[in-house]
GROMACS .gro file of C-alpha atoms in nm:
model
  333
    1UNK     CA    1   7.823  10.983   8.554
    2UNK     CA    2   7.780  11.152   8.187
    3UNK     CA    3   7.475  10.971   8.142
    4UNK     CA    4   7.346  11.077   8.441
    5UNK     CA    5   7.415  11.438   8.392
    6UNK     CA    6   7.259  11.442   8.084
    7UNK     CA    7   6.957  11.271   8.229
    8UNK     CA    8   6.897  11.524   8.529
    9UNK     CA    9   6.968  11.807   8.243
   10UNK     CA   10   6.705  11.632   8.016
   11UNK     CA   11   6.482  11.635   8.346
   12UNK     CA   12   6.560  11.988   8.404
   13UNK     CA   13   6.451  12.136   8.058
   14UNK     CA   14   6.157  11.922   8.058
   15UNK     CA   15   6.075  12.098   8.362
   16UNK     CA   16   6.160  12.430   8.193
   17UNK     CA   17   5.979  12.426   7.907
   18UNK     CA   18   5.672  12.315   8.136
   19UNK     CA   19   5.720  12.601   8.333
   20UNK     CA   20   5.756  12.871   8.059
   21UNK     CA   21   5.431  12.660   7.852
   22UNK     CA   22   5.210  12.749   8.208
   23UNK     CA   23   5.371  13.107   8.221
   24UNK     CA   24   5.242  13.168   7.881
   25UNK     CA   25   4.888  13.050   7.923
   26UNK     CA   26   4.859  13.269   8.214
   27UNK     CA   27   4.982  13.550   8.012
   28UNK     CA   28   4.766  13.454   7.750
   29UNK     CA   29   4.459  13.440   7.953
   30UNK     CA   30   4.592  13.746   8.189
   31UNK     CA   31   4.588  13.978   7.835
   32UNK     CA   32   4.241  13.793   7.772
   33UNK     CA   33   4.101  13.932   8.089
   34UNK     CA   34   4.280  14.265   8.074
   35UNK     CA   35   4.185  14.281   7.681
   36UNK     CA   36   4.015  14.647   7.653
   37UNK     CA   37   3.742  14.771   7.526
   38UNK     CA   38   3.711  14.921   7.161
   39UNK     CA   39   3.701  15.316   7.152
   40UNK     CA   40   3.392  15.327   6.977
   41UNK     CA   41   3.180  15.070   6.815
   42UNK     CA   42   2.956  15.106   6.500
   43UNK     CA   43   2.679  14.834   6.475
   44UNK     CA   44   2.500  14.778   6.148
   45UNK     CA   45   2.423  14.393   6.166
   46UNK     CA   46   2.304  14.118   6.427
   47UNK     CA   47   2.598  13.909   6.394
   48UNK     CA   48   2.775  14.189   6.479
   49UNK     CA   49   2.632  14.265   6.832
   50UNK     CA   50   2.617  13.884   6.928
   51UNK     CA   51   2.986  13.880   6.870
   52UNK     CA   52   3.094  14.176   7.080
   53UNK     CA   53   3.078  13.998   7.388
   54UNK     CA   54   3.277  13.697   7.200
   55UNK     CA   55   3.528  13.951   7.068
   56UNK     CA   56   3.516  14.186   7.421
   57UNK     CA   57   3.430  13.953   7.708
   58UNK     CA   58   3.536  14.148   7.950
   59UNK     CA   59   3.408  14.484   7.803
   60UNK     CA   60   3.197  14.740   8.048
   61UNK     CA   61   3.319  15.070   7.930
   62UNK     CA   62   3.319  15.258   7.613
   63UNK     CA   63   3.472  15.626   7.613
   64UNK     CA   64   3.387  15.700   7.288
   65UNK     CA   65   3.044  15.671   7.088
   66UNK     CA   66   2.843  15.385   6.995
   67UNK     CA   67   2.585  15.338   6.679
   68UNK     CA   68   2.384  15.109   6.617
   69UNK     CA   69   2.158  15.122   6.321
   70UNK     CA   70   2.023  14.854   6.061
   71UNK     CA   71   1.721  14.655   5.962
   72UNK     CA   72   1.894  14.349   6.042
   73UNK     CA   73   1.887  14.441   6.426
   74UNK     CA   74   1.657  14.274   6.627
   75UNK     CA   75   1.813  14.271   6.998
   76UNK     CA   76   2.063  14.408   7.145
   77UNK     CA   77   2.167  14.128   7.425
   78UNK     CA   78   2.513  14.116   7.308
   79UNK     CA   79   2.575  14.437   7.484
   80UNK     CA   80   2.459  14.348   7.808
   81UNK     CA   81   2.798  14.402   7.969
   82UNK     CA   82   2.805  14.777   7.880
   83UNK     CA   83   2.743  15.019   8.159
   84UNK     CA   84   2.940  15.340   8.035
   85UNK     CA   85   2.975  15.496   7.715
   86UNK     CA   86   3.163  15.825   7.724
   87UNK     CA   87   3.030  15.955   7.364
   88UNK     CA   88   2.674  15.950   7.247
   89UNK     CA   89   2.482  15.647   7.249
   90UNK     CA   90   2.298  15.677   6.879
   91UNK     CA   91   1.999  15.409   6.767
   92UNK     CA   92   1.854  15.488   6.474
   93UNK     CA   93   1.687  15.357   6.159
   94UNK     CA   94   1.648  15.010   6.254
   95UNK     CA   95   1.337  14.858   6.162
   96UNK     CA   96   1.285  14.596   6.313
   97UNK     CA   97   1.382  14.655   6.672
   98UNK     CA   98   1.132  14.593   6.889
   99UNK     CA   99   1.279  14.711   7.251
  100UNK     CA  100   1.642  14.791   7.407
  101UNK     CA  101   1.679  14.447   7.559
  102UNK     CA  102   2.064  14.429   7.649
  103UNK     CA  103   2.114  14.739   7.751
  104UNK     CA  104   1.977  14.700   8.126
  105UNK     CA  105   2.314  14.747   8.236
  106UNK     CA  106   2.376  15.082   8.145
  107UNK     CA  107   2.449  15.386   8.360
  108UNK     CA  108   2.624  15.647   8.218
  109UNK     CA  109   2.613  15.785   7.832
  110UNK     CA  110   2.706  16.169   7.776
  111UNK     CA  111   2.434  16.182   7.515
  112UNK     CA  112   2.144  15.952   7.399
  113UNK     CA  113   2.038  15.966   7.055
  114UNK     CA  114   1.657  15.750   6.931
  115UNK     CA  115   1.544  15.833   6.581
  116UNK     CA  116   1.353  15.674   6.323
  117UNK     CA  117   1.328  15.327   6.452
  118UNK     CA  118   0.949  15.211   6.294
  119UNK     CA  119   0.908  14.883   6.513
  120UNK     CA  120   1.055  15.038   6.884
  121UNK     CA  121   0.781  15.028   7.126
  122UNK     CA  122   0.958  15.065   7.445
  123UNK     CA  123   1.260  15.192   7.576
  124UNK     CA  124   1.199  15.102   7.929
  125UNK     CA  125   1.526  14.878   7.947
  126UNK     CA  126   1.737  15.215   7.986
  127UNK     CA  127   1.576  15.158   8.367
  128UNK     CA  128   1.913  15.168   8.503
  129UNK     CA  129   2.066  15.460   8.271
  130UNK     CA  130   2.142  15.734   8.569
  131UNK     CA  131   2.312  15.981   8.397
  132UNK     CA  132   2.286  16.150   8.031
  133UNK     CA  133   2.510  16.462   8.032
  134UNK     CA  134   2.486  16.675   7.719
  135UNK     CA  135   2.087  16.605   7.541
  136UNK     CA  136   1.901  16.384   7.473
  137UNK     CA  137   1.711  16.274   7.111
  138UNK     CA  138   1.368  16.112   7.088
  139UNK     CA  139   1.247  16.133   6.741
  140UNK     CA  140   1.069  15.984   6.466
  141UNK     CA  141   0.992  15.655   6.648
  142UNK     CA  142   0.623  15.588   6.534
  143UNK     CA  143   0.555  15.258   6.773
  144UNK     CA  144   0.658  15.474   7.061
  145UNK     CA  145   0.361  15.535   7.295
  146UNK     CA  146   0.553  15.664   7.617
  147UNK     CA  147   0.926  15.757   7.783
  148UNK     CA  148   0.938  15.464   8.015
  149UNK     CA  149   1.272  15.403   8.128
  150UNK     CA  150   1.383  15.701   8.178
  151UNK     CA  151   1.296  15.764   8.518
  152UNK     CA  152   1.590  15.827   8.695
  153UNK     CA  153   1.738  16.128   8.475
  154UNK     CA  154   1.702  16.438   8.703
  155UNK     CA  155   1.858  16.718   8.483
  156UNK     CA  156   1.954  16.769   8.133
  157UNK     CA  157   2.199  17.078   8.178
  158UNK     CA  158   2.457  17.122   7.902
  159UNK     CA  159   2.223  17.099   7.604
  160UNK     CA  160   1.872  17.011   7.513
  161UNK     CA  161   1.584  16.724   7.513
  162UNK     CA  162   1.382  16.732   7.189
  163UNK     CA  163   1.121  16.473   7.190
  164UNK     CA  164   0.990  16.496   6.849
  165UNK     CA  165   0.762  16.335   6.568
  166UNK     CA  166   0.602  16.019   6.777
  167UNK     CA  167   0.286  15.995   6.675
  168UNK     CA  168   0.240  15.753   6.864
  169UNK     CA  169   0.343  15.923   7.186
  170UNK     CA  170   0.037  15.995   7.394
  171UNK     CA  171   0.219  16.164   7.723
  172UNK     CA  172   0.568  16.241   7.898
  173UNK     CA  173   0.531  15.912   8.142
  174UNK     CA  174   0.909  15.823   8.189
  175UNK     CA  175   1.046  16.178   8.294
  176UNK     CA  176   0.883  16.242   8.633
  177UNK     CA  177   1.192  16.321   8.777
  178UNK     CA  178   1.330  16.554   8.541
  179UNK     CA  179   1.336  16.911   8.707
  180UNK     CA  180   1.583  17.068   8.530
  181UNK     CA  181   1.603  17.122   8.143
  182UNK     CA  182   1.822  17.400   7.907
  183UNK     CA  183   1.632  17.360   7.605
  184UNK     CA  184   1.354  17.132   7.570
  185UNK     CA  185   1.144  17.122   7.258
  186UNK     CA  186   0.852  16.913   7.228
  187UNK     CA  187   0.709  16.935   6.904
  188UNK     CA  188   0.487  16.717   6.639
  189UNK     CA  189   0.374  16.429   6.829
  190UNK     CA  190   0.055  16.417   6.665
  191UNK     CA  191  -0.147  16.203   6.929
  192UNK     CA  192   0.019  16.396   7.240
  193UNK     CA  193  -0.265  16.460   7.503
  194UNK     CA  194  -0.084  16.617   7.778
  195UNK     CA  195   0.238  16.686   7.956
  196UNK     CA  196   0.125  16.417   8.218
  197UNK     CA  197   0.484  16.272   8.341
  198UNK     CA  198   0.676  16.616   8.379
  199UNK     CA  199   0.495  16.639   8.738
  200UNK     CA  200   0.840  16.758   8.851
  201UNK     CA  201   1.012  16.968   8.598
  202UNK     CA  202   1.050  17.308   8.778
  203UNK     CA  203   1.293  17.512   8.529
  204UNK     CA  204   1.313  17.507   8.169
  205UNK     CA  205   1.627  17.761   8.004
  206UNK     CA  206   1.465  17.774   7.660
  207UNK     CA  207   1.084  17.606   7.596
  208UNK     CA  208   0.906  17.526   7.285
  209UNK     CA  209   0.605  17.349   7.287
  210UNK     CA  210   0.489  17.332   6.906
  211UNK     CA  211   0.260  17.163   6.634
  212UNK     CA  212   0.119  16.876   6.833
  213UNK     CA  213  -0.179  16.846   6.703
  214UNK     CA  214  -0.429  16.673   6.970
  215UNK     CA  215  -0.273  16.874   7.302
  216UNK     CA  216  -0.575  16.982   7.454
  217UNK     CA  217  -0.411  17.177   7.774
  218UNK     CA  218  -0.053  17.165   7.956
  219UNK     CA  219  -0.140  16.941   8.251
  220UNK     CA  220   0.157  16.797   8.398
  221UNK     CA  221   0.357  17.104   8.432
  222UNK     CA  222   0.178  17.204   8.749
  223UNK     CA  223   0.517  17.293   8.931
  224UNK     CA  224   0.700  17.472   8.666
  225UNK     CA  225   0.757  17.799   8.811
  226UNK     CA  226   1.051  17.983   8.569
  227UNK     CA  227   1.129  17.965   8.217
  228UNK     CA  228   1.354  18.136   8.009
  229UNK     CA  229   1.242  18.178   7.644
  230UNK     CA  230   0.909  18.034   7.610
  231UNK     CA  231   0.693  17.949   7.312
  232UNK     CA  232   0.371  17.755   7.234
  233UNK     CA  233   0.270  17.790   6.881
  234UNK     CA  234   0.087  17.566   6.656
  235UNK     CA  235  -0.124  17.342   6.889
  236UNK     CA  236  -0.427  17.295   6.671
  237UNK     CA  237  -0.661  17.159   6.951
  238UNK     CA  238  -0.478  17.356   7.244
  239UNK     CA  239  -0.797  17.468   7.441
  240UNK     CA  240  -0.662  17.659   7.751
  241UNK     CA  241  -0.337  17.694   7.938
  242UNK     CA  242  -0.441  17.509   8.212
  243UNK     CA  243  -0.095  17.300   8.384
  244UNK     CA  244   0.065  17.649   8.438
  245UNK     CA  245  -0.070  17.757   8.746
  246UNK     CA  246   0.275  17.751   8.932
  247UNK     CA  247   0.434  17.976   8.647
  248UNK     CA  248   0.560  18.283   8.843
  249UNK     CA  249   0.840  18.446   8.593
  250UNK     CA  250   0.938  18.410   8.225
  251UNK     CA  251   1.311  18.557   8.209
  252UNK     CA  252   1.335  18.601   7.819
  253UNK     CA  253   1.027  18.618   7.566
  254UNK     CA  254   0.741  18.445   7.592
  255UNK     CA  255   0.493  18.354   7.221
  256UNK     CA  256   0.148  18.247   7.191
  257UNK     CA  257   0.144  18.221   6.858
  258UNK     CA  258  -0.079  18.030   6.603
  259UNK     CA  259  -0.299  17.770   6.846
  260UNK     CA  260  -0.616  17.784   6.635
  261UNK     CA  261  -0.893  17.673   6.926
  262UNK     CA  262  -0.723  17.848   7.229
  263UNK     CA  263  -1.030  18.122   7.362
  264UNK     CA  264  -0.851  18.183   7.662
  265UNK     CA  265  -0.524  18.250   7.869
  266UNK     CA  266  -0.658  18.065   8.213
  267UNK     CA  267  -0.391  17.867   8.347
  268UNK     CA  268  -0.141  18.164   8.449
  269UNK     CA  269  -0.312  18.216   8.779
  270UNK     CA  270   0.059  18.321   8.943
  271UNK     CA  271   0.257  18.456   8.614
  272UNK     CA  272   0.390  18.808   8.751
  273UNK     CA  273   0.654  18.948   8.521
  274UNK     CA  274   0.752  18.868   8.150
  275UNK     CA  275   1.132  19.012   8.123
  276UNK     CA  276   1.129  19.028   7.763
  277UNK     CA  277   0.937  19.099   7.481
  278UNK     CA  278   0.525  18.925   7.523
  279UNK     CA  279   0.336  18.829   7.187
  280UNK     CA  280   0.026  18.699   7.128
  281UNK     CA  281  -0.074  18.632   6.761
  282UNK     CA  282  -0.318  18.434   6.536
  283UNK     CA  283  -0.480  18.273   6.764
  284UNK     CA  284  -0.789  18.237   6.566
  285UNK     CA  285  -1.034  18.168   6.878
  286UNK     CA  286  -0.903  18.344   7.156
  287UNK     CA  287  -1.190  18.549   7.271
  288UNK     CA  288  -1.042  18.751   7.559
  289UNK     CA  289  -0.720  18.767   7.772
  290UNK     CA  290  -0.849  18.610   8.088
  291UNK     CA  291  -0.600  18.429   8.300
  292UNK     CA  292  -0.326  18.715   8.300
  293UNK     CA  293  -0.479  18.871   8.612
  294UNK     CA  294  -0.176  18.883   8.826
  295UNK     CA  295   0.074  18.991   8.548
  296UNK     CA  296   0.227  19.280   8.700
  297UNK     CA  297   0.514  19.393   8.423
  298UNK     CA  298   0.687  19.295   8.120
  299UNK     CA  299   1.038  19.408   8.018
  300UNK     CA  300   1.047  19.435   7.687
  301UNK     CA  301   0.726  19.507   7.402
  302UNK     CA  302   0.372  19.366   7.431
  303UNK     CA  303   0.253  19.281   7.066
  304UNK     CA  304  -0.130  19.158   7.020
  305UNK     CA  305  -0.238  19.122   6.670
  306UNK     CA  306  -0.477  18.911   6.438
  307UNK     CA  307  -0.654  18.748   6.711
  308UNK     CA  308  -0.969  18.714   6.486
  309UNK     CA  309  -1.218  18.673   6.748
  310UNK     CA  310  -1.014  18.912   7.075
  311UNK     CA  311  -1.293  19.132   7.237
  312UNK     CA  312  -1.126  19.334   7.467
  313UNK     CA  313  -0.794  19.309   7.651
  314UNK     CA  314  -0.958  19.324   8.038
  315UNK     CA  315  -0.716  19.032   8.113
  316UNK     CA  316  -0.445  19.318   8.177
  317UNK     CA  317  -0.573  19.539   8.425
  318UNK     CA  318  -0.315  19.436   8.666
  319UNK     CA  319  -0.017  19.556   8.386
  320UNK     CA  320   0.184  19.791   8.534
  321UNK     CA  321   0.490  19.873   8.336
  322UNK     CA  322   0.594  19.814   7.983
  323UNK     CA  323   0.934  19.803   7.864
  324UNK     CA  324   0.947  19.843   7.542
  325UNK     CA  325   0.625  19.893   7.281
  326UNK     CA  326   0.330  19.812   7.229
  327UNK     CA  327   0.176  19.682   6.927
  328UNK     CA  328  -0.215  19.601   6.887
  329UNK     CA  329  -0.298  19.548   6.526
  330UNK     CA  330  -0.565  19.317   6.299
  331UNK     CA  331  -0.767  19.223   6.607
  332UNK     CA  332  -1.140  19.273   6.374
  333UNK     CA  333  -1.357  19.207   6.690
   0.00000   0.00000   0.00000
């Protein structure tokens, strides 16, 4: 009988330690699956994206930031599971990264950051990237010819897009459905034609368009209709105004300042009222003020001065009401 006991009880904790050897597996593989995701990641090597998804198999969601800079990038496929990041999604200085390849899953980032990344060419794997909360970054990326990829961000409206010093960059393709901006600067893209791609951009808080040197006219801003402050200064080869037809109200100040080949205002066909202060300054070749036709009032001061080549002001014979000063000084002509 004793041996018999004390085979069933050898049985029994065979059994046992069976059991508790397939419960811990499945706990083991349970805290695999539920294993989280890191609260930010900083990239600086390959080896170190094609291990995330080693490391984080499971991983979709980041709620902090994520970098990702290096000359030993090349792709970014290891990060293909990655659809939110709740920080700012940063890619910069990496020289040798040709596209964002790996990141076709992603939705959601609260701010996207691009800068100085000599071999990017396209960016058009953000295709699926919905949302960008707080700004977004585009500069210094010399192999950058267009926004591609970005076609599904409607409005910007915490802080700002700056899309700044591609020379490469040639228009705005990417954003056609961007309508809504706070601050957008674009500024220094040296072979920037036009604003072809911002066909739908209808408000602006705060506008600078600045120092690009081959803009020949503002085509592709045909229905912006309000801005807050505006400014275009600096625009070597700006010709004309032409893209602002649609441009009823400016509800700050509004600068044309410095565009060395402008001769005319034409493009404001519909501009009515300026609420703040309206300056127009050293523009070398503006000839006359044509194109202001229908500008009815401006809030605040009108300054005009060292417009080399300004005839006469005709342009304003439908100015009602001045604000605050006015200021016409160093016109020679």
């Amino acid at each position: 009988m004793d041996n018999q006991v004390t085979h069933i009880c050898t049985i029994a904790m065979g059994w046992r330690t069976y059991l508790l050897a397939i419960v811990v597996s499945l706990l083991s593989s349970l805290s695999l699956l539920s294993q989280p995701c890191p609260s930010s990641a900083y990239f600086t090597t390959q080896a170190e994206i094609d291990n995330f998804p080693i490391e984080y198999p499971y991983c979709e969601e980041i709620l902090g930031e994520v970098q990702i800079t290096g000359d030993n990038i090349t792709n970014l496929n290891g990060l293909s599971s990655i659809t939110y990041i709740g920080g700012a999604l940063t890619i910069w200085f990496t020289g040798n990264l040709a596209d964002l390849s790996g990141l076709d899953n992603l939705a959601y980032v609260d701010a996207l950051v691009i800068s100085s990344n000599n071999s990017l060419v396209s960016i058009n794997s953000l295709s699926n990237l919905s949302q960008i909360q707080s700004y977004i970054t585009i500069i210094e990326n010399p192999a950058l010819t267009n926004l591609s990829g970005l076609e599904q961000i409607t409005s910007i409206p915490v802080w700002w897009v700056e899309i700044s010093d591609n020379d490469n960059l040639i228009d705005m393709t990417g954003l056609e459905n961007l309508h809504y901006v706070n601050d957008f600067h674009i500024k220094q893209n040296d072979n920037l034609i036009d604003l072809s791609g911002l066909g739908n951009l209808s408000y602006v808080n705060d506008f600078y368009i600045m120092q690009n040197d081959n803009l020949t006219d503002l085509s592709g801003l045909e229905n912006l209709d309000s801005v807050g402050w505006f400014a275009i200064t600096n625009n070597n080869n700006l010709m004309n105004l032409n893209g602002l037809a649609n441009l009823i109200n400016i509800d700050i100040n509004f600068s044309i300042i410095s565009n060395n080949t402008l001769n005319s205002l034409s493009g404001f066909e519909n501009l009515d009222f300026i609420n703040g202060d309206f300056i127009i300054g050293n523009n070398d070749s503006l000839t006359s003020l044509s194109g202001l036709e229908h500008l009815d009032s401006i809030g605040g001061g009108l300054s005009i001065s060292d417009n080399d080549e300004l005839i006469n002001v005709e342009g304003l014979l439908s100015l009602r009401t001045i604000g605050g000063g006015i200021t016409l000084k160093q016109n020679y002509n």
